């Protein structure tokens, strides 16, 4: 059930959260499926509704930095610096947890991921509920993340209460940052860029995908995936394998209005100017639209891996089934995992 984000709806959803219920709500990144993070029984429902494996920990959402500090054993100076610069906003910080957070939330890990969203509806719901709110993206596990209330309903069905705050502003999930003895480690690129982080805290290590799972399964190879197979168009010099000719009904997902050397049935252009911020805000919705068109496959242009492009290329490579490539004037496809740094060019 989609309900506009009016004051009574916000009050009702806070009540529902306090009573151990689930509420889908908007944040600046994507819609989240929220529940009281201190209530293990309620949290178990989130895993069930999402069909999410129990080894995948949730992000806990708070309405203030003080509330976050209560969930962590200690807040190092570097975390305080990041909070001062990026909260509220799309940055999730992982630190050793206190007992207030049940093990189910963190998949048994001794750490908890926390963020303060930059969205007035999210902040009002969390404040009114008076508890930290565990909220994964409001999609079924492994699917495309929802950036509108309608997309949440498509994912979770008409029974789920969805507070409608319109399309989300950032459009891709938060950046997930952990801290190791050697310094900060980027586990998931997202709405705050690596460049922005380094400007505040100096060098940040980037965790390679294979190393990250299953400790951070949002980094599993296939994730954010449409039902239609998606292939990334590139010059895969030196990649051999069995290339199949592309079938007829091809959809295109393009960063900018490019002219393609093959005919397409449908195209989604993320930004007329190739602007990465605009592209991020439209990415999941564009993917969702193409996925509904009964296409044989989707071919996506690669996205340069700098700024928000790093997060976009990360989502694109995880959503993909392999490569698309022109061979003797014809489009061919190859099923093959796409490495995350392949947008570097
Ligand atoms: O923007 C966002 O972060 C959205 C909105 C709703 O806030 N939420 C979101 O949650 O993307 P989810 O559950 O789809 O992704 C959470 C990611 C996963 O990759 C998970 O593995 C990682 O955060 N994570 C959570 N707790 C962790 C921990 N203690 N250690 C390592 N990774 C953790
Ligand atoms: Mg997710």
GROMACS .gro file of N, CA and C in nm, residues 57-60 65 68-83 87 91-101 105-106 109-115 176-181 183-185 187:
model
  156
   57UNK      N    1   2.463  -0.869   0.651
   57UNK     CA    2   2.423  -0.775   0.758
   57UNK      C    3   2.350  -0.652   0.706
   58UNK      N    4   2.270  -0.590   0.795
   58UNK     CA    5   2.189  -0.473   0.758
   58UNK      C    6   2.255  -0.343   0.802
   59UNK      N    7   2.217  -0.234   0.739
   59UNK     CA    8   2.260  -0.101   0.781
   59UNK      C    9   2.157  -0.046   0.880
   60UNK      N   10   2.205   0.011   0.991
   60UNK     CA   11   2.116   0.071   1.090
   60UNK      C   12   2.110   0.222   1.065
   65UNK      N   13   2.398   1.201   1.505
   65UNK     CA   14   2.529   1.141   1.530
   65UNK      C   15   2.534   1.083   1.672
   68UNK      N   16   2.410   0.740   1.679
   68UNK     CA   17   2.507   0.645   1.621
   68UNK      C   18   2.611   0.608   1.725
   69UNK      N   19   2.659   0.708   1.799
   69UNK     CA   20   2.765   0.683   1.898
   69UNK      C   21   2.720   0.582   2.003
   70UNK      N   22   2.589   0.577   2.030
   70UNK     CA   23   2.537   0.482   2.129
   70UNK      C   24   2.542   0.338   2.078
   71UNK      N   25   2.550   0.321   1.946
   71UNK     CA   26   2.550   0.186   1.888
   71UNK      C   27   2.691   0.131   1.872
   72UNK      N   28   2.790   0.221   1.876
   72UNK     CA   29   2.930   0.179   1.860
   72UNK      C   30   2.999   0.181   1.994
   73UNK      N   31   3.094   0.088   2.013
   73UNK     CA   32   3.172   0.084   2.138
   73UNK      C   33   3.249   0.213   2.156
   74UNK      N   34   3.309   0.260   2.046
   74UNK     CA   35   3.384   0.386   2.051
   74UNK      C   36   3.378   0.448   1.913
   75UNK      N   37   3.390   0.581   1.908
   75UNK     CA   38   3.389   0.650   1.779
   75UNK      C   39   3.526   0.716   1.760
   76UNK      N   40   3.610   0.658   1.675
   76UNK     CA   41   3.743   0.716   1.656
   76UNK      C   42   3.734   0.854   1.591
   77UNK      N   43   3.841   0.931   1.605
   77UNK     CA   44   3.845   1.068   1.553
   77UNK      C   45   3.815   1.073   1.403
   78UNK      N   46   3.866   0.974   1.331
   78UNK     CA   47   3.849   0.972   1.185
   78UNK      C   48   3.700   0.958   1.150
   79UNK      N   49   3.627   0.880   1.230
   79UNK     CA   50   3.482   0.866   1.205
   79UNK      C   51   3.411   0.997   1.235
   80UNK      N   52   3.453   1.062   1.344
   80UNK     CA   53   3.393   1.193   1.378
   80UNK      C   54   3.411   1.294   1.266
   81UNK      N   55   3.531   1.292   1.207
   81UNK     CA   56   3.561   1.384   1.096
   81UNK      C   57   3.467   1.358   0.978
   82UNK      N   58   3.448   1.229   0.947
   82UNK     CA   59   3.363   1.192   0.834
   82UNK      C   60   3.216   1.228   0.862
   83UNK      N   61   3.176   1.206   0.986
   83UNK     CA   62   3.039   1.239   1.026
   83UNK      C   63   3.017   1.390   1.012
   87UNK      N   64   2.749   1.367   0.716
   87UNK     CA   65   2.617   1.334   0.772
   87UNK      C   66   2.535   1.459   0.793
   91UNK      N   67   2.672   0.807   0.343
   91UNK     CA   68   2.795   0.743   0.390
   91UNK      C   69   2.762   0.655   0.511
   92UNK      N   70   2.790   0.524   0.498
   92UNK     CA   71   2.768   0.427   0.605
   92UNK      C   72   2.902   0.393   0.668
   93UNK      N   73   2.910   0.400   0.801
   93UNK     CA   74   3.035   0.373   0.872
   93UNK      C   75   3.022   0.244   0.954
   94UNK      N   76   3.124   0.160   0.946
   94UNK     CA   77   3.124   0.031   1.016
   94UNK      C   78   3.225   0.033   1.130
   95UNK      N   79   3.176   0.010   1.253
   95UNK     CA   80   3.262   0.011   1.372
   95UNK      C   81   3.214  -0.096   1.470
   96UNK      N   82   3.299  -0.137   1.564
   96UNK     CA   83   3.258  -0.238   1.663
   96UNK      C   84   3.130  -0.197   1.736
   97UNK      N   85   3.039  -0.293   1.752
   97UNK     CA   86   2.905  -0.262   1.804
   97UNK      C   87   2.894  -0.284   1.955
   98UNK      N   88   2.796  -0.217   2.014
   98UNK     CA   89   2.761  -0.244   2.154
   98UNK      C   90   2.654  -0.354   2.154
   99UNK      N   91   2.613  -0.395   2.275
   99UNK     CA   92   2.517  -0.506   2.286
   99UNK      C   93   2.376  -0.468   2.242
  100UNK      N   94   2.350  -0.336   2.226
  100UNK     CA   95   2.214  -0.293   2.193
  100UNK      C   96   2.166  -0.345   2.057
  101UNK      N   97   2.258  -0.384   1.973
  101UNK     CA   98   2.220  -0.433   1.840
  101UNK      C   99   2.228  -0.586   1.836
  105UNK      N  100   2.108  -0.860   1.311
  105UNK     CA  101   2.125  -0.738   1.231
  105UNK      C  102   2.262  -0.739   1.162
  106UNK      N  103   2.363  -0.784   1.236
  106UNK     CA  104   2.500  -0.775   1.185
  106UNK      C  105   2.551  -0.908   1.132
  109UNK      N  106   2.849  -1.050   1.294
  109UNK     CA  107   2.975  -0.975   1.293
  109UNK      C  108   2.983  -0.890   1.420
  110UNK      N  109   3.106  -0.862   1.468
  110UNK     CA  110   3.121  -0.780   1.589
  110UNK      C  111   3.106  -0.631   1.559
  111UNK      N  112   3.082  -0.598   1.432
  111UNK     CA  113   3.070  -0.457   1.393
  111UNK      C  114   2.927  -0.426   1.348
  112UNK      N  115   2.891  -0.297   1.349
  112UNK     CA  116   2.760  -0.258   1.296
  112UNK      C  117   2.777  -0.140   1.199
  113UNK      N  118   2.702  -0.147   1.088
  113UNK     CA  119   2.704  -0.042   0.987
  113UNK      C  120   2.594   0.059   1.021
  114UNK      N  121   2.629   0.188   1.028
  114UNK     CA  122   2.532   0.291   1.067
  114UNK      C  123   2.539   0.409   0.972
  115UNK      N  124   2.422   0.465   0.940
  115UNK     CA  125   2.422   0.590   0.866
  115UNK      C  126   2.304   0.678   0.905
  176UNK      N  127   2.988   0.244   0.163
  176UNK     CA  128   3.010   0.170   0.288
  176UNK      C  129   3.160   0.169   0.320
  177UNK      N  130   3.194   0.221   0.439
  177UNK     CA  131   3.334   0.237   0.478
  177UNK      C  132   3.361   0.166   0.610
  178UNK      N  133   3.465   0.082   0.610
  178UNK     CA  134   3.506   0.016   0.734
  178UNK      C  135   3.641   0.073   0.777
  179UNK      N  136   3.683   0.040   0.898
  179UNK     CA  137   3.811   0.089   0.947
  179UNK      C  138   3.896  -0.029   0.991
  180UNK      N  139   4.019  -0.036   0.938
  180UNK     CA  140   4.111  -0.139   0.981
  180UNK      C  141   4.231  -0.070   1.043
  181UNK      N  142   4.320  -0.149   1.104
  181UNK     CA  143   4.435  -0.087   1.169
  181UNK      C  144   4.510   0.005   1.075
  183UNK      N  145   4.392   0.171   0.834
  183UNK     CA  146   4.316   0.289   0.792
  183UNK      C  147   4.182   0.253   0.733
  184UNK      N  148   4.111   0.352   0.675
  184UNK     CA  149   3.978   0.328   0.622
  184UNK      C  150   3.979   0.239   0.497
  185UNK      N  151   3.874   0.157   0.484
  185UNK     CA  152   3.863   0.065   0.369
  185UNK      C  153   3.725   0.082   0.306
  187UNK      N  154   3.425  -0.052   0.126
  187UNK     CA  155   3.367  -0.183   0.097
  187UNK      C  156   3.267  -0.176  -0.018
   0.00000   0.00000   0.00000
